[in-house]
Short mmCIF file of C-alpha atoms and ligand atoms in Angstrom, two decimals:
data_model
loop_
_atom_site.label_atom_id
_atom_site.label_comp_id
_atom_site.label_asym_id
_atom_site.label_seq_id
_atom_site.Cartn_x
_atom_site.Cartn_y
_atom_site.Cartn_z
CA UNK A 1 -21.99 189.17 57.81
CA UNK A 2 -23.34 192.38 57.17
CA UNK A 3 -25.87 193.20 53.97
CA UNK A 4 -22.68 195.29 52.43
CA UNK A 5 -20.47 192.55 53.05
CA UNK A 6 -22.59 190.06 51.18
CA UNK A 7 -23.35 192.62 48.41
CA UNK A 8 -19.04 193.62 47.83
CA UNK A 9 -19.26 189.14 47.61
CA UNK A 10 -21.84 189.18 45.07
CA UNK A 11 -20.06 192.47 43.22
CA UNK A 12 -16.92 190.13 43.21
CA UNK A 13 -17.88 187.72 41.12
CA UNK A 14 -20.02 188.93 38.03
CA UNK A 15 -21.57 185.20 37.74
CA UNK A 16 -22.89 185.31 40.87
CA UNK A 17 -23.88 188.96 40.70
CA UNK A 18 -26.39 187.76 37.35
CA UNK A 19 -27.10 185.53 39.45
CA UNK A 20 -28.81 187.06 42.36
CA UNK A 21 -29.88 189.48 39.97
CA UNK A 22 -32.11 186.96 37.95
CA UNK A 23 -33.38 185.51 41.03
CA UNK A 24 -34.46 188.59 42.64
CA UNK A 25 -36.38 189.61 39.22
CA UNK A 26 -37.85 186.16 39.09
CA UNK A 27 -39.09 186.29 42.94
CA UNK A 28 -40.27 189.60 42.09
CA UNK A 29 -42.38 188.22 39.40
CA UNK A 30 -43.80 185.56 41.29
CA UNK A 31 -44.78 187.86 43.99
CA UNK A 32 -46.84 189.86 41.14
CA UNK A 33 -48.92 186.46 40.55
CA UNK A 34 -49.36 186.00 43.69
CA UNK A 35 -50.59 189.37 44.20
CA UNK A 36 -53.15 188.72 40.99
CA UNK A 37 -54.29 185.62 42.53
CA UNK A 38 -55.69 187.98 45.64
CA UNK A 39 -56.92 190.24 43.60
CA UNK A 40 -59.34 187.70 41.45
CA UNK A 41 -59.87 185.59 44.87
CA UNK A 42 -61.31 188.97 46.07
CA UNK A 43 -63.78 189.53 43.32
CA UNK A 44 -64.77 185.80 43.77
CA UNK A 45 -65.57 185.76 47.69
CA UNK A 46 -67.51 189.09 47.24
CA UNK A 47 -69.78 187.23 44.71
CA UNK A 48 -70.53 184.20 46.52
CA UNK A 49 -70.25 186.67 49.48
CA UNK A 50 -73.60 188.52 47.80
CA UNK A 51 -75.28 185.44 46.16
CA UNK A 52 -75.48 184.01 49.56
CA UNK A 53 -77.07 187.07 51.23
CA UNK A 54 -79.54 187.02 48.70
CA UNK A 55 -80.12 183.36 47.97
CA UNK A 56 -79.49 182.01 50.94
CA UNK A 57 -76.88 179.32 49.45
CA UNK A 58 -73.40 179.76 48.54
CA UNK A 59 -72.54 179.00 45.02
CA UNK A 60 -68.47 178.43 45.30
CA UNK A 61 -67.88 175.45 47.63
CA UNK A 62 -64.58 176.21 47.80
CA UNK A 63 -61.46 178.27 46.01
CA UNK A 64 -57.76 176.97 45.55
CA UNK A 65 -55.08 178.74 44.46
CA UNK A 66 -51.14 177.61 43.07
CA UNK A 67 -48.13 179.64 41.63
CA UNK A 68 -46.23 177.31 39.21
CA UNK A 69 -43.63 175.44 40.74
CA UNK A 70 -40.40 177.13 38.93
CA UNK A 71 -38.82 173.54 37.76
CA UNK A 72 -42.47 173.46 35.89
CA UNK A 73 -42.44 177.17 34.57
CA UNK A 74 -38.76 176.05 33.67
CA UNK A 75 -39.62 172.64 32.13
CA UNK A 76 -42.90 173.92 29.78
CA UNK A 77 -40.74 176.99 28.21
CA UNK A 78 -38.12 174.43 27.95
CA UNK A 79 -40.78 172.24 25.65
CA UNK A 80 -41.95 175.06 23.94
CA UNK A 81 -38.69 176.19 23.19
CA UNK A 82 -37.66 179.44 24.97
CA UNK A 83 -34.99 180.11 27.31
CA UNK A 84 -36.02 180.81 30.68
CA UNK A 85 -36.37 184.44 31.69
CA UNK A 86 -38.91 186.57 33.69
CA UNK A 87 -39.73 188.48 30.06
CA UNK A 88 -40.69 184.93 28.77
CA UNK A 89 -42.86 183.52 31.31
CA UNK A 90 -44.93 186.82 31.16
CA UNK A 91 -44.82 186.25 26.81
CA UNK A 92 -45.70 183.03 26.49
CA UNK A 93 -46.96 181.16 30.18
CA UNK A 94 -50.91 182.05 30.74
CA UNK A 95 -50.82 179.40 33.96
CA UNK A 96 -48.20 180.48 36.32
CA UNK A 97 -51.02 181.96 38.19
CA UNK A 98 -53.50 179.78 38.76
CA UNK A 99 -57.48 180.17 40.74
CA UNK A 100 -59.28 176.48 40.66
CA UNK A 101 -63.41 177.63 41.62
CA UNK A 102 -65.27 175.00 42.51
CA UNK A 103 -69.33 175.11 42.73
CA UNK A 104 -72.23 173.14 43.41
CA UNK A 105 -74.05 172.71 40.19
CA UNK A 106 -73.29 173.14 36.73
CA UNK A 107 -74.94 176.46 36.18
CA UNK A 108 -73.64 178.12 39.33
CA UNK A 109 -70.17 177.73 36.76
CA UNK A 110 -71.61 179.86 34.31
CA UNK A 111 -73.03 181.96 36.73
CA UNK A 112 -69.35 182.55 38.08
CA UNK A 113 -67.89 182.83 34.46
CA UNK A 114 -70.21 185.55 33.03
CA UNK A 115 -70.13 187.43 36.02
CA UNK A 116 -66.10 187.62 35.60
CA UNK A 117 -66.33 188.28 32.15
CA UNK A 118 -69.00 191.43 32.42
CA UNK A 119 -66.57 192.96 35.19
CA UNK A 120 -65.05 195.93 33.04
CA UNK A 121 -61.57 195.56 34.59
CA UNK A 122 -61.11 192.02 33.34
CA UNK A 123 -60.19 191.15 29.98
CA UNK A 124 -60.62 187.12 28.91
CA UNK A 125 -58.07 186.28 26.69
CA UNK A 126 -59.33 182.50 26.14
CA UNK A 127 -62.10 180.07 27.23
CA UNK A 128 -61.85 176.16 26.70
CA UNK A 129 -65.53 175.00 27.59
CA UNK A 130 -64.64 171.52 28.56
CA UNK A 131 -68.16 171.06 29.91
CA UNK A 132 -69.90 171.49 26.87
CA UNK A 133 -66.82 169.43 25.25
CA UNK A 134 -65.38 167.20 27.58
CA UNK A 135 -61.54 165.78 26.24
CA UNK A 136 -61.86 162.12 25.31
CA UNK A 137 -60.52 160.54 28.50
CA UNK A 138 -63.56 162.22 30.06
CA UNK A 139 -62.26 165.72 31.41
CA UNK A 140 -64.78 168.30 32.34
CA UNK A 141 -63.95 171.98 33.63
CA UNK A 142 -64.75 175.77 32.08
CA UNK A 143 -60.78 177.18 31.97
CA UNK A 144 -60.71 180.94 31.58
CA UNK A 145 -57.36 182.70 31.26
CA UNK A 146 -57.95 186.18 32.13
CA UNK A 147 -56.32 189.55 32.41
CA UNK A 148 -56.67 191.34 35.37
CA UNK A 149 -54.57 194.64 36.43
CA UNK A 150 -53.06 195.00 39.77
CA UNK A 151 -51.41 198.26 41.03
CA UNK A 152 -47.96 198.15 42.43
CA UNK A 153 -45.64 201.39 43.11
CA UNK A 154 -44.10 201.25 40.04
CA UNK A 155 -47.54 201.17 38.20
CA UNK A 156 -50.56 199.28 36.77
CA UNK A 157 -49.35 195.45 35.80
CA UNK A 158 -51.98 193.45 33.78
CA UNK A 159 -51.55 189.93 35.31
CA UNK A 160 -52.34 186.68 33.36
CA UNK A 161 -54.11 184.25 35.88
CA UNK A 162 -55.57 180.76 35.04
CA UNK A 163 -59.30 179.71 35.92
CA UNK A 164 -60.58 176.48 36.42
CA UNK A 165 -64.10 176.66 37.20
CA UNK A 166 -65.76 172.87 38.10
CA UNK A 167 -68.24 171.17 40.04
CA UNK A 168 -67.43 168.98 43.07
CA UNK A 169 -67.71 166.08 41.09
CA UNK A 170 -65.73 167.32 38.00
CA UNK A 171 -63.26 168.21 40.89
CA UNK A 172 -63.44 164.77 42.82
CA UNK A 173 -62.60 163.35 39.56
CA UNK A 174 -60.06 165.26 38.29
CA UNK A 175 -57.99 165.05 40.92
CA UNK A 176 -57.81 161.00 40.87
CA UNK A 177 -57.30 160.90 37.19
CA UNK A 178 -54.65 163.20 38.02
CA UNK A 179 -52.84 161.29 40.80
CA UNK A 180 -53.20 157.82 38.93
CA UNK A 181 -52.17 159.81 35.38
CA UNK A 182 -48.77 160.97 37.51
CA UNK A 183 -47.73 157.61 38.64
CA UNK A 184 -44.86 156.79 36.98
CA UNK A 185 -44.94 154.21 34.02
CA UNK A 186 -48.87 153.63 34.14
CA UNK A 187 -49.10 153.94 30.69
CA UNK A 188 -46.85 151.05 30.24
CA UNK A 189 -48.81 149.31 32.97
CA UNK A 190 -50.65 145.88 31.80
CA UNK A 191 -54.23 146.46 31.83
CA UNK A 192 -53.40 150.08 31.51
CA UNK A 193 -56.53 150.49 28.55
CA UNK A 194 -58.65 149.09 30.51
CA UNK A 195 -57.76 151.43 33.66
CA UNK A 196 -58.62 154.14 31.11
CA UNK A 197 -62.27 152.89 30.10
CA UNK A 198 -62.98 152.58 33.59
CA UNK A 199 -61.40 155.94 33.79
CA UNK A 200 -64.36 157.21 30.78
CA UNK A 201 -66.72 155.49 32.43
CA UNK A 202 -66.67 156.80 35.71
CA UNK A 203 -66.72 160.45 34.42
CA UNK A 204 -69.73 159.36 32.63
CA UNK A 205 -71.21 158.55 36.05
CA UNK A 206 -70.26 161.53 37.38
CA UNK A 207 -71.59 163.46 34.40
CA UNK A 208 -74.98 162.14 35.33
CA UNK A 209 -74.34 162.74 38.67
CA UNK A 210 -73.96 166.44 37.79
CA UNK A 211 -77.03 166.34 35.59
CA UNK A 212 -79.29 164.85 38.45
CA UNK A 213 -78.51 167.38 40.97
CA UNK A 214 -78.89 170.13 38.67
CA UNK A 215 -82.21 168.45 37.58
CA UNK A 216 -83.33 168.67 41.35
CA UNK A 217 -81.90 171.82 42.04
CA UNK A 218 -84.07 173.45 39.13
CA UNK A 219 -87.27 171.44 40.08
CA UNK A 220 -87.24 172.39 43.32
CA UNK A 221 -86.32 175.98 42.44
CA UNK A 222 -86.79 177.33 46.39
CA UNK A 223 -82.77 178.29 46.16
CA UNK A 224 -83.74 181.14 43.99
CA UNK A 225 -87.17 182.49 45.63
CA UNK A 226 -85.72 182.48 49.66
P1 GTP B 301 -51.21 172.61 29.92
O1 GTP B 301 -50.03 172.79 29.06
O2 GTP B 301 -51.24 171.29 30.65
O3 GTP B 301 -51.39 173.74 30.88
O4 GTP B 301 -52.48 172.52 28.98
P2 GTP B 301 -53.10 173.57 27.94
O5 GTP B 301 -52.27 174.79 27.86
O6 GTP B 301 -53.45 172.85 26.68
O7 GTP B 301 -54.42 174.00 28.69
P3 GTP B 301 -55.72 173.22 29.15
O8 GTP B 301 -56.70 174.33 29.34
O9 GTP B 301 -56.10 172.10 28.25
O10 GTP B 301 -55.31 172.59 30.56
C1 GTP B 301 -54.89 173.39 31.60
C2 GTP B 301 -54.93 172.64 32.92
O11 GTP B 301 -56.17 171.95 33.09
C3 GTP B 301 -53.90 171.55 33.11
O12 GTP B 301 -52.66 172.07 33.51
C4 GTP B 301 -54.55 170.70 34.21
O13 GTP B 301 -54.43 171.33 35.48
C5 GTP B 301 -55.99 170.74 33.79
N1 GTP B 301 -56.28 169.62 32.90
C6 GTP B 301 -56.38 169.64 31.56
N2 GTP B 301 -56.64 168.42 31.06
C7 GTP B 301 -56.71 167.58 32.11
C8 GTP B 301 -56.96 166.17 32.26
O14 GTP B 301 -57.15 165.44 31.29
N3 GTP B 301 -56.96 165.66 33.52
C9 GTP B 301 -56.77 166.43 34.62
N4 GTP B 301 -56.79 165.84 35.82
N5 GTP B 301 -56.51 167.75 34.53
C10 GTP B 301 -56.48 168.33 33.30
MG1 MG B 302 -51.10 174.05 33.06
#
């Protein structure tokens, strides 16, 4: 079938036409997050690109990146009560783009943070320091949501895009907490309290965990002087 063929199809039947039409403008959108995910994964590699030049170590261990699945974009506008449409996840979603930094030690995450935050093209709309106050089941992480521009044809887009910034253990953590929190009917699980003070307790361990190697990492101080 030809491309005019399938477009007379589509033509045919309005429904389908607003249709493809609404998918196209949503693929379109997710391509733009996408494209804002490079574009702060950029300015990320060149700093620990520079830091380890001149220190010798390299202060991200590693970067991941996600685009919200769209049954999830669909589902969380659904809670908060709008209909689903390319105008609303721009209005109202700050994590359909989203950059998950993790670092060695604790103050290689403010390191990162600042140094996104002083770099004029970026404007930080919010920052939950979950470090500093961790949520009571014992989740750490500095979350940014920033605003950073990226330049298509049709002009300069500023593009939402969610940061997680954590160390490996905050990471190792949240990720199991994560995986048992998903399987389905834990909560209703017997013993399911005490899964969750275990839970507490070992982010306390990894707290200290955190604390020790910084502790180290600042007595030793040769990271900085190489
Ligand atoms: P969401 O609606 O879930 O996006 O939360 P929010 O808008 O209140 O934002 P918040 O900054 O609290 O959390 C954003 C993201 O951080 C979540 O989508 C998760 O990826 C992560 N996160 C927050 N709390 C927890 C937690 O208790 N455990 C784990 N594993 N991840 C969490
Ligand atoms: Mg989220």
């Amino acid at each position: 079938m030809t491309k005019e063929e399938v477009e007379k199809l589509w033509m045919d039947n309005p429904e389908s036409m607003q249709f493809l039409k609404n998918a196209t403008k949503f693929y379109n959108l997710m391509m733009m997050y996408r494209c804002a995910i490079r574009e702060i994964q950029t300015k990320l590699e060149v700093l620990d690109d520079e830091f380890s030049v001149e220190n010798n170590r390299n202060p991200i261990s590693f970067i991941k990146t996600r685009i919200k699945k769209p049954n999830s974009i669909y589902n969380k506008l659904q809670k908060m009560g709008h209909d689903f449409t390319t105008e609303n996840i721009q209005t109202y979603l700050n994590d359909v783009a989203g950059v998950r930094i993790v670092c060695a030690f604790i103050d290689d995450i403010y390191m990162i943070s600042d140094l996104i935050t002083q770099q004029d093209d970026i404007k930080v709309i919010e920052v939950k320091d979950y470090i500093k106050n961790p949520k009571p089941n014992g989740y750490r992480s500095y979350h940014m949501i920033v605003e950073i521009p990226v330049f298509f044809a049709k002009g300069k887009t500023p593009m939402r895009v969610e940061l997680q910034i954590r160390t490996n253990g905050m990471d190792f953590w949240a990720t199991l907490e994560h995986q048992l929190r998903y399987k389905k009917g834990i909560e209703e699980m017997p013993g399911y309290e005490e899964i969750s003070e275990e839970l507490l307790h070992s982010a306390r361990v990894v707290i200290e965990a955190d604390n020790e190697m910084q502790r180290i990492k600042d007595k030793i101080g040769m990271f900085h002087e190489i």
